[in-house]
Structure formats: structure tokens, C-alpha cells
CSV table of C-alpha atoms in Angstrom, one decimal:
chain,number,residue,atom,x,y,z
A,1,TYR,CA,0.0,0.0,0.0
A,2,GLY,CA,2.0,2.9,-1.3
A,3,SER,CA,1.4,6.6,-1.1
A,4,PRO,CA,-1.0,8.3,-3.5
A,5,HIS,CA,2.0,10.2,-5.1
A,6,GLY,CA,1.2,10.5,-8.7
A,7,GLY,CA,-1.0,7.6,-9.3
A,8,GLY,CA,-3.7,5.3,-8.0
A,9,TYR,CA,-7.0,7.0,-7.3
A,10,LEU,CA,-5.6,10.4,-7.7
A,11,PRO,CA,-5.5,12.5,-10.9
A,12,LYS,CA,-2.3,12.0,-12.6
A,13,THR,CA,0.0,15.1,-12.2
A,14,PRO,CA,3.4,15.9,-13.6
A,15,ARG,CA,6.7,14.8,-12.2
A,16,SER,CA,10.2,15.7,-13.0
A,17,GLY,CA,11.3,14.4,-16.4
A,18,GLY,CA,14.1,12.0,-15.4
A,19,ARG,CA,15.5,10.1,-18.4
A,20,LYS,CA,12.3,10.3,-20.3
A,21,LEU,CA,12.8,12.2,-23.5
A,22,SER,CA,9.3,13.5,-24.4
A,23,PRO,CA,5.8,12.4,-24.2
A,24,ARG,CA,4.6,9.9,-26.8
A,25,SER,CA,1.2,9.8,-28.4
A,26,GLY,CA,0.7,6.1,-27.6
A,27,GLY,CA,0.9,2.7,-29.3
A,28,ARG,CA,-1.3,0.3,-30.8
A,29,ASP,CA,-2.7,-1.1,-27.6
A,30,GLY,CA,-6.2,0.2,-27.7
A,31,ARG,CA,-5.6,2.8,-25.1
A,32,GLN,CA,-6.7,6.3,-25.5
A,33,ARG,CA,-4.0,8.5,-26.9
A,34,SER,CA,-3.7,12.4,-27.2
A,35,VAL,CA,-4.3,13.9,-30.6
A,36,PRO,CA,-1.0,15.2,-32.0
A,37,SER,CA,-0.8,19.0,-32.0
A,38,PRO,CA,-0.3,20.9,-35.4
A,39,SER,CA,3.4,21.2,-36.3
A,40,LYS,CA,5.1,24.4,-35.6
A,41,LEU,CA,7.9,23.8,-38.0
A,42,GLY,CA,8.5,26.1,-40.9
A,43,PRO,CA,9.1,24.5,-44.4
A,44,GLU,CA,13.0,24.5,-44.1
A,45,ALA,CA,12.8,23.1,-40.6
A,46,THR,CA,10.4,20.4,-41.7
A,47,HIS,CA,12.8,19.4,-44.5
A,48,LEU,CA,15.8,19.2,-42.1
A,49,LEU,CA,13.9,17.2,-39.6
A,50,ASN,CA,12.5,14.7,-42.3
A,51,GLU,CA,16.2,14.2,-43.5
A,52,ILE,CA,17.3,13.6,-39.9
A,53,ARG,CA,14.5,11.0,-39.5
A,54,ASN,CA,15.2,9.2,-42.7
A,55,ALA,CA,18.9,9.1,-42.1
A,56,LYS,CA,20.5,5.7,-41.5
A,57,SER,CA,22.4,7.1,-38.6
A,58,ARG,CA,21.4,10.3,-36.8
A,59,ASN,CA,24.9,10.5,-35.3
A,60,GLN,CA,26.1,12.4,-38.4
A,61,TRP,CA,23.7,15.2,-37.6
A,62,THR,CA,24.5,17.8,-34.9
A,63,ILE,CA,23.0,21.0,-33.6
A,64,HIS,CA,25.1,23.0,-36.0
A,65,ASP,CA,23.0,21.4,-38.8
A,66,ILE,CA,19.8,23.0,-37.4
A,67,GLN,CA,21.2,26.3,-36.3
A,68,GLY,CA,18.5,29.0,-36.8
A,69,HIS,CA,15.7,26.4,-36.3
A,70,VAL,CA,16.5,25.2,-32.7
A,71,VAL,CA,13.4,26.8,-31.3
A,72,GLU,CA,11.2,25.4,-34.0
A,73,PHE,CA,12.6,22.0,-33.3
A,74,CYS,CA,12.1,22.3,-29.6
A,75,LEU,CA,8.4,22.9,-30.2
A,76,ASP,CA,8.0,19.8,-32.2
A,77,GLN,CA,7.8,16.2,-30.6
A,78,ASN,CA,10.5,14.6,-32.9
A,79,GLY,CA,12.6,17.8,-33.2
A,80,SER,CA,12.6,18.1,-29.4
A,81,ARG,CA,13.7,14.6,-29.0
A,82,PHE,CA,16.6,15.0,-31.5
A,83,ILE,CA,17.9,18.0,-29.5
A,84,GLN,CA,17.6,16.1,-26.2
A,85,GLN,CA,19.6,13.2,-27.6
A,86,ARG,CA,22.3,15.5,-28.8
A,87,LEU,CA,22.5,17.3,-25.5
A,88,GLU,CA,23.4,14.0,-23.8
A,89,VAL,CA,26.6,13.6,-25.9
A,90,ALA,CA,27.3,17.0,-27.3
A,91,GLN,CA,30.5,19.0,-26.7
A,92,GLY,CA,30.5,22.6,-25.4
A,93,GLU,CA,30.0,24.3,-28.8
A,94,GLU,CA,26.9,22.3,-29.6
A,95,LYS,CA,25.4,23.2,-26.2
A,96,GLU,CA,26.3,26.8,-26.5
A,97,ALA,CA,24.5,26.8,-29.9
A,98,VAL,CA,21.3,25.5,-28.3
A,99,MET,CA,21.7,27.9,-25.3
A,100,GLY,CA,22.0,31.1,-27.8
A,101,GLU,CA,18.7,30.4,-29.4
A,102,ILE,CA,16.7,28.9,-26.4
A,103,VAL,CA,17.5,31.7,-23.8
A,104,PRO,CA,15.7,34.5,-25.7
A,105,ASN,CA,12.7,32.3,-26.1
A,106,ILE,CA,12.8,30.3,-22.7
A,107,ARG,CA,9.6,31.7,-21.4
A,108,GLU,CA,7.7,30.0,-24.2
A,109,LEU,CA,9.8,26.8,-24.1
A,110,GLN,CA,9.7,26.3,-20.3
A,111,ASN,CA,5.8,25.6,-20.3
A,112,ASP,CA,5.6,23.9,-23.7
A,113,VAL,CA,4.6,20.3,-23.9
A,114,PHE,CA,7.9,19.4,-25.8
A,115,GLY,CA,10.1,22.3,-25.3
A,116,ASN,CA,10.1,21.9,-21.5
A,117,TYR,CA,12.1,18.5,-22.0
A,118,VAL,CA,14.9,20.5,-23.8
A,119,VAL,CA,15.3,23.0,-21.0
A,120,GLN,CA,15.4,20.1,-18.5
A,121,LYS,CA,18.2,18.5,-20.4
A,122,LEU,CA,20.2,21.9,-20.3
A,123,TYR,CA,20.0,21.8,-16.6
A,124,GLU,CA,21.1,18.2,-16.6
A,125,PHE,CA,24.0,18.4,-19.0
A,126,GLY,CA,24.8,22.2,-19.2
A,127,THR,CA,28.0,23.6,-18.0
A,128,PRO,CA,28.3,25.5,-14.8
A,129,ALA,CA,28.2,28.7,-16.8
A,130,MET,CA,25.2,27.6,-18.7
A,131,LYS,CA,23.3,26.7,-15.4
A,132,ARG,CA,24.1,30.2,-14.0
A,133,ASP,CA,22.5,31.7,-17.2
A,134,LEU,CA,19.6,29.4,-16.8
A,135,LYS,CA,19.2,30.3,-13.2
A,136,GLY,CA,18.8,34.0,-14.2
A,137,THR,CA,15.8,33.1,-16.2
A,138,LEU,CA,14.1,31.7,-13.1
A,139,ASP,CA,14.5,34.8,-11.0
A,140,GLY,CA,11.1,36.3,-10.4
A,141,ASN,CA,9.4,33.4,-12.2
A,142,MET,CA,9.6,30.6,-9.8
A,143,LEU,CA,6.0,30.9,-8.5
A,144,LEU,CA,4.4,31.3,-11.9
A,145,LEU,CA,6.4,28.3,-13.4
A,146,SER,CA,5.6,26.0,-10.4
A,147,LEU,CA,1.9,26.4,-11.1
A,148,GLN,CA,2.2,25.5,-14.8
A,149,MET,CA,1.8,22.0,-16.0
A,150,TYR,CA,5.1,21.8,-17.7
A,151,GLY,CA,6.9,24.7,-16.1
A,152,CYS,CA,6.8,22.8,-12.7
A,153,ARG,CA,8.9,20.1,-14.3
A,154,VAL,CA,11.6,22.7,-15.3
A,155,VAL,CA,11.6,24.0,-11.7
A,156,GLN,CA,11.9,20.6,-10.2
A,157,LYS,CA,15.0,19.8,-12.5
A,158,ALA,CA,16.4,23.1,-11.7
A,159,LEU,CA,16.2,22.3,-7.9
A,160,GLU,CA,18.0,19.0,-8.6
A,161,SER,CA,20.7,20.7,-10.7
A,162,LEU,CA,21.7,24.0,-9.3
A,163,GLN,CA,24.0,24.8,-6.6
A,164,TYR,CA,22.9,25.3,-2.9
A,165,ASP,CA,23.6,29.0,-2.9
A,166,ASP,CA,21.5,29.5,-6.1
A,167,LEU,CA,18.7,27.5,-4.6
A,168,CYS,CA,18.7,29.7,-1.4
A,169,GLU,CA,18.1,32.7,-3.6
A,170,LEU,CA,15.3,31.0,-5.7
A,171,LEU,CA,13.3,29.6,-2.9
A,172,GLU,CA,12.7,33.0,-1.2
A,173,GLU,CA,10.0,33.4,-3.9
A,174,PHE,CA,7.8,30.7,-2.2
A,175,ARG,CA,7.9,32.7,1.1
A,176,GLY,CA,4.3,33.5,1.8
A,177,ASN,CA,3.2,31.2,-1.2
A,178,THR,CA,3.8,27.8,0.4
A,179,LEU,CA,0.1,26.9,0.8
A,180,THR,CA,-0.8,28.1,-2.7
A,181,CYS,CA,1.7,25.7,-4.2
A,182,ILE,CA,0.9,22.7,-1.9
A,183,GLN,CA,-2.7,22.9,-2.8
A,184,ASP,CA,-2.1,23.2,-6.5
A,185,GLN,CA,-1.9,20.0,-8.7
A,186,ASN,CA,1.5,21.2,-10.2
A,187,GLY,CA,3.0,23.3,-7.4
A,188,ASN,CA,2.8,20.6,-4.9
A,189,HIS,CA,5.4,18.6,-6.7
A,190,VAL,CA,7.8,21.7,-6.5
A,191,ILE,CA,7.4,21.8,-2.8
A,192,GLN,CA,7.9,18.1,-2.4
A,193,LYS,CA,11.2,18.5,-4.5
A,194,LEU,CA,12.2,21.6,-2.5
A,195,VAL,CA,11.9,19.8,0.8
A,196,GLU,CA,13.7,16.7,-0.5
A,197,VAL,CA,16.7,18.7,-2.1
A,198,MET,CA,17.3,21.2,0.6
A,199,SER,CA,17.1,18.5,3.4
A,200,ILE,CA,19.7,16.4,1.5
A,201,HIS,CA,22.0,19.3,1.1
A,202,ALA,CA,21.7,19.9,4.9
A,203,LYS,CA,22.3,16.3,5.8
A,204,ASN,CA,25.2,16.0,3.4
A,205,ALA,CA,26.9,19.1,5.2
A,206,GLU,CA,26.7,17.2,8.5
A,207,LEU,CA,27.8,13.9,7.2
A,208,HIS,CA,30.7,14.9,5.0
A,209,ARG,CA,31.9,18.0,7.0
A,210,GLY,CA,31.0,17.0,10.4
A,211,GLU,CA,29.3,20.3,11.0
A,212,ALA,CA,26.0,19.8,12.8
A,213,GLY,CA,25.5,23.6,13.3
A,214,LEU,CA,26.0,24.1,9.5
A,215,ALA,CA,23.3,21.5,8.7
A,216,VAL,CA,20.8,23.3,11.1
A,217,ARG,CA,21.5,26.5,9.4
A,218,MET,CA,21.0,25.1,6.0
A,219,ALA,CA,17.8,23.4,7.0
A,220,ASP,CA,16.5,26.7,8.4
A,221,ARG,CA,16.2,28.0,4.8
A,222,ILE,CA,13.1,25.8,4.4
A,223,GLN,CA,11.8,26.4,8.0
A,224,PHE,CA,9.2,28.7,6.6
A,225,VAL,CA,7.8,25.7,4.5
A,226,VAL,CA,7.7,23.6,7.5
A,227,ASP,CA,6.1,26.3,9.7
A,228,ASP,CA,3.3,26.9,7.2
A,229,VAL,CA,2.7,23.1,6.9
A,230,LEU,CA,2.6,22.6,10.6
A,231,ALA,CA,0.3,25.5,11.2
A,232,ASN,CA,-2.3,23.7,8.9
A,233,VAL,CA,-1.3,20.1,9.6
A,234,ARG,CA,-4.8,18.7,10.0
A,235,THR,CA,-6.1,20.1,6.8
A,236,LEU,CA,-3.0,19.2,4.7
A,237,CYS,CA,-2.9,15.7,6.1
A,238,CYS,CA,-6.4,15.2,4.6
A,239,HIS,CA,-5.7,17.0,1.4
A,240,PRO,CA,-4.8,15.0,-1.7
A,241,TYR,CA,-1.7,17.0,-2.4
A,242,GLY,CA,-0.9,18.2,1.1
A,243,CYS,CA,-0.5,14.7,2.2
A,244,ARG,CA,2.2,14.1,-0.1
A,245,VAL,CA,4.2,17.1,1.2
A,246,LEU,CA,3.9,15.8,4.8
A,247,GLN,CA,5.2,12.4,3.6
A,248,ARG,CA,8.3,14.0,2.0
A,249,MET,CA,8.9,15.9,5.2
A,250,LEU,CA,8.8,12.7,7.1
A,251,GLU,CA,11.2,11.1,4.8
A,252,HIS,CA,13.8,13.9,4.2
A,253,CYS,CA,13.7,16.6,6.9
A,254,VAL,CA,16.5,17.0,9.3
A,255,GLU,CA,16.0,15.6,12.8
A,256,PHE,CA,14.6,18.8,14.5
A,257,GLN,CA,12.2,19.4,11.8
A,258,LYS,CA,11.0,15.9,11.7
A,259,MET,CA,10.5,15.8,15.4
A,260,ALA,CA,8.4,18.9,15.3
A,261,THR,CA,6.2,17.4,12.4
A,262,LEU,CA,5.8,14.1,14.4
A,263,ASP,CA,4.9,16.1,17.6
A,264,ARG,CA,2.2,18.2,15.7
A,265,ILE,CA,0.6,15.2,14.0
A,266,GLN,CA,0.5,13.1,17.3
A,267,GLY,CA,-2.3,15.3,18.7
A,268,CYS,CA,-4.7,14.2,15.8
A,269,HIS,CA,-3.7,10.5,15.2
A,270,ARG,CA,-7.3,9.2,15.7
A,271,GLU,CA,-9.1,11.4,13.1
A,272,LEU,CA,-6.3,10.8,10.5
A,273,LEU,CA,-6.3,7.1,10.9
A,274,ASP,CA,-8.9,6.1,8.5
A,275,ASP,CA,-9.0,9.3,6.2
A,276,MET,CA,-8.6,8.4,2.6
A,277,TYR,CA,-5.5,10.7,2.3
A,278,ALA,CA,-4.2,11.1,5.8
A,279,ASN,CA,-3.8,7.4,6.4
A,280,TYR,CA,-0.7,7.6,4.1
A,281,VAL,CA,0.8,10.3,6.4
A,282,ILE,CA,0.0,7.8,9.3
A,283,GLN,CA,1.6,5.0,7.4
A,284,HIS,CA,4.8,7.2,7.0
A,285,ILE,CA,4.8,7.9,10.6
A,286,LEU,CA,4.7,4.2,11.3
A,287,GLN,CA,7.8,3.8,9.0
A,288,TYR,CA,9.8,6.9,9.8
A,289,GLY,CA,8.6,7.8,13.2
A,290,ARG,CA,9.4,7.0,16.8
A,291,ASP,CA,8.3,4.2,19.1
A,292,SER,CA,6.2,6.7,21.0
A,293,ASP,CA,4.3,7.5,17.8
A,294,ARG,CA,3.7,3.7,17.2
A,295,ASP,CA,2.6,3.3,20.8
A,296,SER,CA,0.2,6.2,20.5
A,297,LEU,CA,-1.2,4.5,17.3
A,298,LEU,CA,-1.4,1.1,18.8
A,299,LYS,CA,-3.4,2.4,21.7
A,300,ILE,CA,-5.9,4.1,19.3
A,301,ILE,CA,-6.4,0.9,17.4
A,302,VAL,CA,-6.9,-1.4,20.4
A,303,GLU,CA,-9.3,1.0,22.0
A,304,ASN,CA,-11.3,1.5,18.9
A,305,ASP,CA,-11.9,-2.1,18.0
A,306,LEU,CA,-9.0,-3.6,16.1
A,307,LEU,CA,-11.3,-6.0,14.2
A,308,LYS,CA,-13.5,-3.2,13.1
A,309,LEU,CA,-10.7,-1.1,11.8
A,310,SER,CA,-9.1,-4.1,10.1
A,311,ARG,CA,-12.1,-4.2,8.0
A,312,GLN,CA,-12.0,-0.6,6.9
A,313,LYS,CA,-10.4,0.3,3.6
A,314,PHE,CA,-7.9,2.9,4.9
A,315,ALA,CA,-7.4,2.0,8.6
A,316,SER,CA,-6.5,-1.5,7.6
A,317,ASN,CA,-3.5,-0.2,5.7
A,318,VAL,CA,-2.3,1.4,8.8
A,319,ILE,CA,-2.6,-1.8,10.9
A,320,GLU,CA,-0.6,-3.7,8.3
A,321,LYS,CA,2.2,-1.0,8.4
A,322,LEU,CA,2.2,-1.3,12.2
A,323,LEU,CA,2.7,-5.1,12.0
A,324,LYS,CA,5.5,-4.5,9.6
A,325,TYR,CA,7.4,-1.6,11.4
A,326,GLY,CA,6.3,-2.0,14.9
A,327,ASN,CA,8.6,-3.5,17.6
A,328,ALA,CA,8.1,-7.0,19.2
A,329,TYR,CA,5.8,-5.7,21.8
A,330,GLN,CA,3.7,-3.8,19.5
A,331,ARG,CA,3.3,-6.7,17.0
A,332,ASN,CA,2.5,-9.1,19.9
A,333,THR,CA,-0.2,-6.8,21.2
A,334,ILE,CA,-1.9,-6.7,17.7
A,335,VAL,CA,-1.7,-10.5,17.6
A,336,ARG,CA,-3.2,-11.0,21.1
A,337,GLU,CA,-6.1,-8.6,20.3
A,338,MET,CA,-6.8,-10.8,17.1
A,339,LEU,CA,-6.7,-14.0,19.0
A,340,LYS,CA,-8.9,-12.5,21.8
A,341,VAL,CA,-11.5,-11.5,19.2
A,342,ALA,CA,-11.2,-15.0,17.6
A,343,ASN,CA,-11.5,-16.8,21.0
A,344,GLU,CA,-14.5,-14.6,22.0
A,345,GLY,CA,-16.2,-15.6,18.7
A,346,THR,CA,-15.5,-19.4,19.3
A,347,SER,CA,-17.0,-19.1,22.8
A,348,GLN,CA,-20.2,-17.4,21.6
A,349,GLU,CA,-20.7,-20.0,18.9
A,350,GLY,CA,-20.3,-22.8,21.6
A,351,VAL,CA,-23.1,-21.1,23.7
């Protein structure tokens, strides 16, 4: 029973691009596929792309062969894929050629269904100087991009790729806008990634440099996110996107932030136990939390009829996780309760 992140009963929402090149229109499997959008290629770009697609080996083609048409290629499904593949193996001159045409048009490309993948590849394979230039295009635009279907993917890739100091500057735009992003079908993915990436930076500082004080100072950069979430913890636990952010906080936040999160949620364990979204947060608490959190949930389960909760769609997931992550005493308590119910049922049948 996994989290509702990006699938299952939730509406599908965009994630970071990873190694995927660009969305495909579908195969011959009978599934519904998107209708291809009209080509944005001009006659010359169309001719070039057709030559590339018909070539026995595409390796003979480089970005230099399509100079002046890079933006058109980015806006086309097959053209975008060609540029992405080249960026993975290109030398500096080819990458610079792409940057030279993309940066003046980056606002259009960042939120384009095909163009966003090229921008992501530049973050992934660009030189440090290119990444600094790309970072400049994000200044003042982080919130707007985060709320866009494809722009949010570019922001996530930027968070993964840029240096810590650059991230500290960019994330300030989310201050005062945290809840807006969390409750948005696109923006919530950005906040999840922000929590993950900044927490990893903080933990690595302590692990590799042995500087606990530095780790705390680095984690403080996202304290405004943690504060906003904890001030609305009950509502966000029961929210289809808010529950995801809380799960990432439990997975990645440094110790003092994680403890604060566990303490705040502990006061509302009972009402979250069998909620269709909050149960995933409770499952994460059982996996990443403390013995005291598991004891609290065990007490609630026993006092509220373990058998009844075991038959409920969402609460039953929580009981399974407690059996998996609980200590010996906690697991034995559940088993004894089950046996007690079974024995009582047998006695009643005998009567």
C-alpha cells in the first residue's frame, strides 16, 4: 500500500522528467492517446527534420546542422527528441549553440509540452556557466512556473541541478506562497522536491563536513515551509496534495524538523487514521517515526476495536504497516487482540 503520489486513485499530475525524452502519443494497444498538435515547424525546418528522421544514422547530424531552427525543433515532438539526444553527448560548442537560441525564447519553451524537456536537459547536461544563465531566467518566475503543467517540471529539474547558494536565492519566492503551491496540482510537486533537495544538502553538510551547526542553518532555509505546513497540519494531512508534502517531510527533513512534524501530528492521530489521504501520512509515521508514535497509534487501534478497523479500507493499511514496522511488543499486542477476538467468537458459537 504505497502513497498516493502520482497515481492510483488520484488524478495524474506531472513529475520531474528524469531520463524520459518527451511524451509519446501512444501505441497500438487500444488505449486512449492524445491527438497530435499541429506542427510548428516552418518549411525549411520540416525538410531538415525529415532528413534527420530518414537518415540511416542520426549521429552524423549535430545541432550545428539545425542552427537558426532550434526553437522550432524544440516545439516539435520529434525535433525536441533529437535535441535532447544530442545534448546528452554534445560538446560545449553544440550546447552553446542551443543556449544561444533558447534563452531569448525560454519563457515559451519552459511551459511547452515538448520544449520543457529540452530546457530540463540543459539543466542536466549544461556547463556550470550555462546553469548560471538558466538560473537567471528563473529569477522572479519561480512561483508562476511552479503552477504550470510543464513549467513545474523545469523548476523541479532546476532544484535538482543548481548549486545550494543559487537555490537559497530562488526559494525565497515561495515565502508567503507555500500553501498556494501545496494545494495546486502542479505546485505541490515543486514543494515536495524543495523539501527533499534542501534537506539532502543539509544532511550531506553534517555527514561529509561533520558540522551539525551548518546542517541546522542550511535546514533553516526551508523552515518557513515547515512552519506553514505545521500551522495547517490537519487540513493538509487530509488534502490529496498536502498529504504528499507531509510524507516527503517525514522522509527527508533533518531531525529537529522531523520531530516537530511528528509532535504536531500526534495530537490528531485518531481522526487521521482512516481518512482516505491522511492514512498515508500515518503509514509514513509508522515507518519513519518514533516508538512513542507507534505506541500512540497502537493504543488508538486497540481502544477503537481492532477487528472493526481491520475491515475498513484505509485503517486496515495502517494496521498492516504497524505489524511491519512495530517492535516486538507492538506486534504481539496486535496478535493478542486478534486472538482474543477469535476466542470470543468461538465461545459465543459454543453457547
